[in-house]
Short mmCIF file of C-alpha atoms in Angstrom, two decimals:
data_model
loop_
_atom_site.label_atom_id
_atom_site.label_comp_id
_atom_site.label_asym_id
_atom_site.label_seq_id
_atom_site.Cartn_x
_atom_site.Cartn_y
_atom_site.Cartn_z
CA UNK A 95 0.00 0.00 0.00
CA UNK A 96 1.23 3.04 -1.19
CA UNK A 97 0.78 6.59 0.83
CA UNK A 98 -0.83 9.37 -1.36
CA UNK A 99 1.57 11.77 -2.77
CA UNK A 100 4.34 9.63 -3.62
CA UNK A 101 5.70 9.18 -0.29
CA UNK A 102 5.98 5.79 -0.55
CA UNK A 103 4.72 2.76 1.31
CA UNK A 104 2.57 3.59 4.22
CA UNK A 105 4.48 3.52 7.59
CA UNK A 106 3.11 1.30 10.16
CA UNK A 107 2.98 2.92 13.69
CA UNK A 108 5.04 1.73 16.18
CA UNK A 109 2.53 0.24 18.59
CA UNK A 110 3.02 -0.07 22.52
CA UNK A 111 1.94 -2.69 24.60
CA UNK A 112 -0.46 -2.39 28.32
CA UNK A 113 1.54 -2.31 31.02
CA UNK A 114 0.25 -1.89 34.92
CA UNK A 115 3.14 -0.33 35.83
CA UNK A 116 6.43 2.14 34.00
CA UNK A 117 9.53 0.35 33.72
CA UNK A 118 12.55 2.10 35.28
CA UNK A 119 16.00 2.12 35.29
CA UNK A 120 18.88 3.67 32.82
CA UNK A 121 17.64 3.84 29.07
CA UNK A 122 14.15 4.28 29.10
CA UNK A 123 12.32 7.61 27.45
CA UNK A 124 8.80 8.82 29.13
CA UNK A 125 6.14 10.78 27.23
CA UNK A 126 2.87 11.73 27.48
CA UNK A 127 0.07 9.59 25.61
CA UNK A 128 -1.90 11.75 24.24
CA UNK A 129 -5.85 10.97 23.32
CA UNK A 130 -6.19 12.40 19.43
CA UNK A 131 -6.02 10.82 16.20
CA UNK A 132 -2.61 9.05 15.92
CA UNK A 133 -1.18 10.24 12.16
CA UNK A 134 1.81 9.69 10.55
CA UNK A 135 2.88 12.62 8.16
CA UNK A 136 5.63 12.14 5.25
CA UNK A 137 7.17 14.07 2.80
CA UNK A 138 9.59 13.01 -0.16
CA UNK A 139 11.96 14.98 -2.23
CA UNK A 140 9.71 18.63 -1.86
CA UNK A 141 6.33 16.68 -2.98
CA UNK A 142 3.00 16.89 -1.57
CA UNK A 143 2.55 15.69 2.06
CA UNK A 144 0.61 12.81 2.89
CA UNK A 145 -1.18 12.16 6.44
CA UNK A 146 -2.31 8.77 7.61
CA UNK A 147 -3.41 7.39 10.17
CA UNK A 148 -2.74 4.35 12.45
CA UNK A 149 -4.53 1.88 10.52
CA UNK A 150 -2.91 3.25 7.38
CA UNK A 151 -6.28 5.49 5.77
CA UNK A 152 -5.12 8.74 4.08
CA UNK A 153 -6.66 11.62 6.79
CA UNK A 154 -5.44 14.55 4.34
CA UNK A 155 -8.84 15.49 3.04
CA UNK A 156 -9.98 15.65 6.67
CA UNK A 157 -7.53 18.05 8.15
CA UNK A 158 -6.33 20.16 5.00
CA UNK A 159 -5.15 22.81 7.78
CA UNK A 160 -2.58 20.24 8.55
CA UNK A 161 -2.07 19.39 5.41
CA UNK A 162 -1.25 23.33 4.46
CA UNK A 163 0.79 24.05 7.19
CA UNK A 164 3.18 21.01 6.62
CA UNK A 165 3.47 22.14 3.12
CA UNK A 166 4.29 25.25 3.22
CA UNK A 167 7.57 24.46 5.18
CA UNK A 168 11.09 24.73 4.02
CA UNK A 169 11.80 20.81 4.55
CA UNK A 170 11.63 18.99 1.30
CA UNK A 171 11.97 15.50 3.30
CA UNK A 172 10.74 13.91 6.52
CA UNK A 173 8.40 11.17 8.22
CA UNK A 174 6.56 12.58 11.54
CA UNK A 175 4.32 10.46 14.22
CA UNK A 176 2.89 12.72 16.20
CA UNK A 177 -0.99 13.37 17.07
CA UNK A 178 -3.89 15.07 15.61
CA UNK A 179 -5.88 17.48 18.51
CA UNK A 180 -8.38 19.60 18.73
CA UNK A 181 -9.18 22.43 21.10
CA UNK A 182 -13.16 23.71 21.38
CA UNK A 183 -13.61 26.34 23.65
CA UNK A 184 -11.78 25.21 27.67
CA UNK A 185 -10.93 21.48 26.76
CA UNK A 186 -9.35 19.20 23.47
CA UNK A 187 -11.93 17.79 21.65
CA UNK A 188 -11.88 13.92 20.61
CA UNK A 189 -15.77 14.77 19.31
CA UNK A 190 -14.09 17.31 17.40
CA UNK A 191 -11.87 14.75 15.60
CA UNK A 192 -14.41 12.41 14.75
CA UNK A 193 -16.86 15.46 13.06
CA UNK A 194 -13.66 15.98 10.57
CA UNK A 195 -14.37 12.65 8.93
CA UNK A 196 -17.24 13.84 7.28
CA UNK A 197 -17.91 13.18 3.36
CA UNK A 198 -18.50 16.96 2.09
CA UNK A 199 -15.62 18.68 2.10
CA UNK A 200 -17.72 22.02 2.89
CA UNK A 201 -18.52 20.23 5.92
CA UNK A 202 -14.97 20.02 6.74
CA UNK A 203 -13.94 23.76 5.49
CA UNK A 204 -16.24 24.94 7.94
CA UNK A 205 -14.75 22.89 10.82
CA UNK A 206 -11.32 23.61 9.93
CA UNK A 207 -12.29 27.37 10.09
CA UNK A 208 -14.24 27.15 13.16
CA UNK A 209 -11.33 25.27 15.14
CA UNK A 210 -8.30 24.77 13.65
CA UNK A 211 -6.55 21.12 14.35
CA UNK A 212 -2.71 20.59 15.94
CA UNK A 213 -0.24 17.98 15.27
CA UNK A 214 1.55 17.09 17.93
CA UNK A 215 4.91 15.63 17.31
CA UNK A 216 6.57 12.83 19.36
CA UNK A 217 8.67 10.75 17.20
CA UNK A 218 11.15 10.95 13.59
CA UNK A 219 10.72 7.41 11.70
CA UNK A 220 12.29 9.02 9.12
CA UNK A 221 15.22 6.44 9.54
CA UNK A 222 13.74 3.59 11.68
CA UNK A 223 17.23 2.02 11.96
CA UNK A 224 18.27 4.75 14.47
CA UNK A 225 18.00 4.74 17.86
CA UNK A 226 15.23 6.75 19.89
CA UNK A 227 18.23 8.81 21.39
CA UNK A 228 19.28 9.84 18.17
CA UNK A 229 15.65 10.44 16.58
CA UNK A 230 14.78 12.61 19.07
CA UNK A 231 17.24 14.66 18.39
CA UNK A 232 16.29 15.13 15.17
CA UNK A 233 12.73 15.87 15.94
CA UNK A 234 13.90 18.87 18.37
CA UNK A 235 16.01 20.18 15.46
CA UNK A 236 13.09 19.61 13.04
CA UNK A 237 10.63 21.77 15.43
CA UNK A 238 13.26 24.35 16.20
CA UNK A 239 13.07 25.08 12.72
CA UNK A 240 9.88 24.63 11.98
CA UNK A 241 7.42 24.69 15.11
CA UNK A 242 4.39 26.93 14.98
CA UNK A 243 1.08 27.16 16.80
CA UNK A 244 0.18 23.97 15.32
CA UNK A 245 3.35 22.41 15.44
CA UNK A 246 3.95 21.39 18.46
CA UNK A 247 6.67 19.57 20.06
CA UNK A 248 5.45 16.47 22.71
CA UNK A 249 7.85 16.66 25.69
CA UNK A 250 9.75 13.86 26.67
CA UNK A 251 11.69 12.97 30.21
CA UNK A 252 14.15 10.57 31.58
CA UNK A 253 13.29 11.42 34.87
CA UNK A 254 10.96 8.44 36.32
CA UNK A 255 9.32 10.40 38.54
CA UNK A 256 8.24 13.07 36.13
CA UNK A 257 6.69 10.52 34.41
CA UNK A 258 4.56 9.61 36.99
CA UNK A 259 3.52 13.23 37.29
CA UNK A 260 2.37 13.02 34.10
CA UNK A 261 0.51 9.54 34.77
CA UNK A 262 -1.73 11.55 37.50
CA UNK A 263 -2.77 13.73 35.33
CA UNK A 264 -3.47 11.52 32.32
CA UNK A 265 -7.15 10.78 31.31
CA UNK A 266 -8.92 13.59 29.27
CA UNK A 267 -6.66 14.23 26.23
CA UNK A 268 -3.46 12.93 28.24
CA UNK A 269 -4.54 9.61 27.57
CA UNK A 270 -1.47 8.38 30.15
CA UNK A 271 2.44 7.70 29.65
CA UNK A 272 4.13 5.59 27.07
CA UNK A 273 7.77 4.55 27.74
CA UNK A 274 10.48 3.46 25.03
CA UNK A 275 13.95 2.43 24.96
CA UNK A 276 16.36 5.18 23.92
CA UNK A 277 18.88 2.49 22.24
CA UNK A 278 16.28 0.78 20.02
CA UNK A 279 15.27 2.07 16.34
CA UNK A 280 11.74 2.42 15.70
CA UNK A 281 10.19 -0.32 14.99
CA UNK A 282 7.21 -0.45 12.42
CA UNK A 283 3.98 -1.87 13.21
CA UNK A 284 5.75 -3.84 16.41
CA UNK A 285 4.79 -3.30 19.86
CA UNK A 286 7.98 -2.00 20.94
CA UNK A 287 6.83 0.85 23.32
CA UNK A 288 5.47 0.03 27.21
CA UNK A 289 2.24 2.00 27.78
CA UNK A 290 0.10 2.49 31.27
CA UNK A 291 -3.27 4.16 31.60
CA UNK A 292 -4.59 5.69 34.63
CA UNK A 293 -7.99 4.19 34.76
CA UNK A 294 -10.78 6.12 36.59
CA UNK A 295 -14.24 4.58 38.34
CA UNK A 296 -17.68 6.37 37.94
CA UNK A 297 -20.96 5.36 40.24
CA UNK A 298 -23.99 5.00 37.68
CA UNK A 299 -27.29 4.22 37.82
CA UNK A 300 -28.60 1.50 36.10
CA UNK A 301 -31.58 2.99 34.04
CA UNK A 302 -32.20 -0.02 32.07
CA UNK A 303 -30.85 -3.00 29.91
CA UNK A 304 -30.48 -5.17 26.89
CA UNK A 305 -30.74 -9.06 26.41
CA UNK A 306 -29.09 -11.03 24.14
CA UNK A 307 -30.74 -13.78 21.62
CA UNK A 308 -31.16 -15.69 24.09
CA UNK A 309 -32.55 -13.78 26.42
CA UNK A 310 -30.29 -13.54 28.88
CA UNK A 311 -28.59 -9.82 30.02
CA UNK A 312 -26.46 -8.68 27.37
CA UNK A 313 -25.29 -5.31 29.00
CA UNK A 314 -26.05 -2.83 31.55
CA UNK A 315 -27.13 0.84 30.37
CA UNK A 316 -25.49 3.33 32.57
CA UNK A 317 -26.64 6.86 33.15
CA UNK A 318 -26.00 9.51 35.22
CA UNK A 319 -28.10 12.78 36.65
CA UNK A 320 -27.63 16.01 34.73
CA UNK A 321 -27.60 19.53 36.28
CA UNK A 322 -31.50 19.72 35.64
CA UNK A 323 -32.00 15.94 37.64
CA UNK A 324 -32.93 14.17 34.78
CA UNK A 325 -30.84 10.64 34.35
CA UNK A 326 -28.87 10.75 31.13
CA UNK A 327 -27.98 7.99 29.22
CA UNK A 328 -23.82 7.88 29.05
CA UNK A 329 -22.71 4.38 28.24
CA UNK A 330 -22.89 0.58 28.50
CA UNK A 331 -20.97 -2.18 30.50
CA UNK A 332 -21.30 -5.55 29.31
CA UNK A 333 -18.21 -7.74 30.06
CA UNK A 334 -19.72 -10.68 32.80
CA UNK A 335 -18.92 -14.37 33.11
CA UNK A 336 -21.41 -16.97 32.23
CA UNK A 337 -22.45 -17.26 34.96
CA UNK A 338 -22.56 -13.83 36.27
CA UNK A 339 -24.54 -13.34 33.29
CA UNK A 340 -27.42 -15.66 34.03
CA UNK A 341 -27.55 -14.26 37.77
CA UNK A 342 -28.06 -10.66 36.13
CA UNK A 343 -31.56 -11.60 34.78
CA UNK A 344 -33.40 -12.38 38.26
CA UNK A 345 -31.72 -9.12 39.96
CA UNK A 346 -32.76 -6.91 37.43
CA UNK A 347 -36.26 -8.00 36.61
CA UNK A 348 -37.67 -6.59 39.88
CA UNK A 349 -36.69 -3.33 39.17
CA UNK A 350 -38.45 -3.64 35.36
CA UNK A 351 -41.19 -1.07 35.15
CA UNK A 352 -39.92 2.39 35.51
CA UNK A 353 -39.02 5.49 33.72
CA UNK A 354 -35.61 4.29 32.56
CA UNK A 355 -33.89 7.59 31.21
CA UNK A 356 -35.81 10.87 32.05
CA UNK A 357 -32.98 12.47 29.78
CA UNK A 358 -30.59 11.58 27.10
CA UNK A 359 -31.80 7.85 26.11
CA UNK A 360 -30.43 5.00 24.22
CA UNK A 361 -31.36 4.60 21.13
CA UNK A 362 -30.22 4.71 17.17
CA UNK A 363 -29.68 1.98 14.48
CA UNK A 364 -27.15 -0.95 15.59
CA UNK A 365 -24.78 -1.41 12.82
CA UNK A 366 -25.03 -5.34 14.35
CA UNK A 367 -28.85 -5.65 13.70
CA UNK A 368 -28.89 -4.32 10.19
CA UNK A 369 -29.59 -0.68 10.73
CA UNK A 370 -32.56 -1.44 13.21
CA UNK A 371 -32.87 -0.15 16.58
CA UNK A 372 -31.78 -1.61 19.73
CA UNK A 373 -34.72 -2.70 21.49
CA UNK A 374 -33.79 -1.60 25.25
CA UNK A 375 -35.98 -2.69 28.68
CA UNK A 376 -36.04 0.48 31.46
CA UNK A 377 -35.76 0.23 35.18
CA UNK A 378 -36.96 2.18 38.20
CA UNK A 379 -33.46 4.38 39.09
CA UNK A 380 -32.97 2.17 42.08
CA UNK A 381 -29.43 0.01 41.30
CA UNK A 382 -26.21 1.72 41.45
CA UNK A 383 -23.09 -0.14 40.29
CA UNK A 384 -19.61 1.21 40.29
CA UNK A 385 -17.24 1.17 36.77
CA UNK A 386 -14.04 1.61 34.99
CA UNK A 387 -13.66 3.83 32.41
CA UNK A 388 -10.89 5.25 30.19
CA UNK A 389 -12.22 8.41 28.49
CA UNK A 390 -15.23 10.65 28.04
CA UNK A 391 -16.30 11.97 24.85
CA UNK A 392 -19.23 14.26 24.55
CA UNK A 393 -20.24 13.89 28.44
CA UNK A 394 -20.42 9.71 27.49
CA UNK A 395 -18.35 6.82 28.00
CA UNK A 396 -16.20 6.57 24.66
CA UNK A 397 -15.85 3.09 25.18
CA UNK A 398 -17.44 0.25 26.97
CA UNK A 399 -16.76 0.33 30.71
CA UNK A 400 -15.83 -2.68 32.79
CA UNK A 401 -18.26 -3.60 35.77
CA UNK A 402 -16.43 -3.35 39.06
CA UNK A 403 -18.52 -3.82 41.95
CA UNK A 404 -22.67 -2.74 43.02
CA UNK A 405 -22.91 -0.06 45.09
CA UNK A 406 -26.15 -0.79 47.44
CA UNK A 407 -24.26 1.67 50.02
CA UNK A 408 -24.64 4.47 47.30
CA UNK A 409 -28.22 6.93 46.48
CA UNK A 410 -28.81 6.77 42.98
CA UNK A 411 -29.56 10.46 43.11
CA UNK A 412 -25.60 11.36 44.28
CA UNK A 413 -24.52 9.84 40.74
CA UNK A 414 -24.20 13.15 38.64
CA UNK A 415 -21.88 14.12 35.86
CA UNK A 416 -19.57 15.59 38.32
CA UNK A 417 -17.76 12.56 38.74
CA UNK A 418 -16.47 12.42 35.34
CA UNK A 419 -12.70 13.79 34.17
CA UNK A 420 -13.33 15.71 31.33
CA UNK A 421 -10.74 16.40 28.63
CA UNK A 422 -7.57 18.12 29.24
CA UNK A 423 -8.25 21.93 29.23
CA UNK A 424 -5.64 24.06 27.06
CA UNK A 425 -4.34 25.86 29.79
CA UNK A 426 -3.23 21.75 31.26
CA UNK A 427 -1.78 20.67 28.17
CA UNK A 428 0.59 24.26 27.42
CA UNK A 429 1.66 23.56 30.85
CA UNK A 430 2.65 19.80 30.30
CA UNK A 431 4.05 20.79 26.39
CA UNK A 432 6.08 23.68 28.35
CA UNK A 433 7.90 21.26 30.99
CA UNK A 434 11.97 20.19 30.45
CA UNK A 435 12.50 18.13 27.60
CA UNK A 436 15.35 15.45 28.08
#
């Protein structure tokens, strides 16, 4: 697979592997993970630039801002992973992102002129057979010349502990810490780099459920009050043994009967049931379970959660929206993009 543009052969990432914990010692290189659009950029002898992203898709048409900016610059050659962000009004945007990948490009004009994307830059795969040590040197250089507004230079530590600074802050747009070996070249489409994610718990109500075929409990819709007290519907947990599974059904069913979601509700064609809609069974606002969650998007769960634990020692009516980390605000990630560089 070629990249648009002549660049050549699309560049697999290098991918990291989950990790509970950072690794330490002498050699390692900390930097933030940040939540965007991962993109790899390339450029070959002064010709147009092409952006892709992780699963190799050409992204160009989507953020022609990008796109401009790169081209425009005095540097005829170069390969760039970095990530794509967004910032709407006090926080980065990952809804942001996903309304760029829209069909009509007068969609996307608009977007691009109402807020403006960044590409943050973390690594030079330029020559994969150098070390990280040497690459990032190269990157600094790169940005020194060339950094702008929307150019922007990742930080990067040796310092262990700095790295766990990072870590505390990570959900939001700092999606937590990735660590990689400064004497190993960058290895394409390999899961070479160590990464950990600070995982955060929410109490939710259970306003209702689905059942699979067979009509056991499928998964559990979560919701959560709003500042008006209606129960908004913010995401789904559905991850239970066999035979927690068949214990769900006789819990639930006593609660059946109720208003379910007073505000946001499920709802929308399944693109598993051939464009029909989810059918969905409501409870009274009476069952409180506690999950794990990695991001929020749009005031909702971006992903399925993972069930940790019912709360019966917890009032529905104390699980509000106030327990949720929103994305990293702009004034958060200047301060993290202006700390020491190794």
């Amino acid at each position: 697979m070629s990249a648009p543009g002549g660049a050549g052969p699309v560049l697999a990432p290098m991918e990291a592997r989950l990790a509970g914990d950072l690794p330490v010692g002498p050699g390692w290189q900390y930097e933030p993970k940040w939540d965007g659009f991962r993109a790899i950029a390339r450029r070959a002898d002064g010709g147009p630039v092409s952006l892709t992203s992780k699963s190799g898709k050409p992204l160009a048409r989507y953020f022609p801002d990008v796109i401009a900016t790169l081209e425009a610059l005095d540097e005829p050659d170069f390969a760039l992973d970095g990530e794509l962000v967004i910032p709407i009004g006090d926080h980065l945007s990952f809804g942001a992102l996903q309304a760029r990948l829209h069909p009509a490009a007068s969609r996307v004009a608009r977007l691009v002129r109402e807020a403006p994307a960044q590409y943050v830059l973390f690594d030079w795969p330029f020559g994969t057979d150098q070390p990280l040590s040497r690459r990032r040197k190269l990157l600094e250089d790169f940005h020194r010349r060339t950094g702008s507004d929307m150019l922007i230079l990742s930080p990067a530590t040796d310092d262990v502990e700095q790295a766990h600074a990072w870590l505390r802050r990570s959900g939001g747009a700092l999606d937590g810490v990735v660590a990689k070996r400064l004497d190993e070249p960058y290895r394409a489409g390999e899961r070479a780099m160590v990464k950990v994610k600070q995982l955060r718990t929410a109490d939710c109500v259970v306003g209702g459920y689905r059942e699979t075929a067979k009509g056991e409990v499928g998964s559990l819709l979560l919701g959560l009050y709003n500042h008006e007290g209606r129960l908004d519907h913010v995401g789904f947990t559905s991850a239970f043994k066999a035979a927690e599974r068949r214990a769900l059904g006789p819990m639930l069913r006593p609660h059946c009967g109720g208003p379910g979601f007073t505000g946001d509700k499920p709802g929308g064609p399944s693109r598993w049931n051939g464009g029909e809609e989810k059918p969905w069974i409501a409870l009274r606002p009476e069952l409180v379970v506690e999950v794990i969650y990695d991001q929020i998007t749009d005031g909702r769960f971006r992903h399925g959660t993972r069930f940790h634990r019912w709360r019966p020692d917890k009032a529905p009516g104390q699980c509000d929206r106030s327990q949720l980390v929103r994305e990293l605000r702009p004034s958060q990630f200047a301060e993290i993009l202006g700390e020491a560089s190794i």
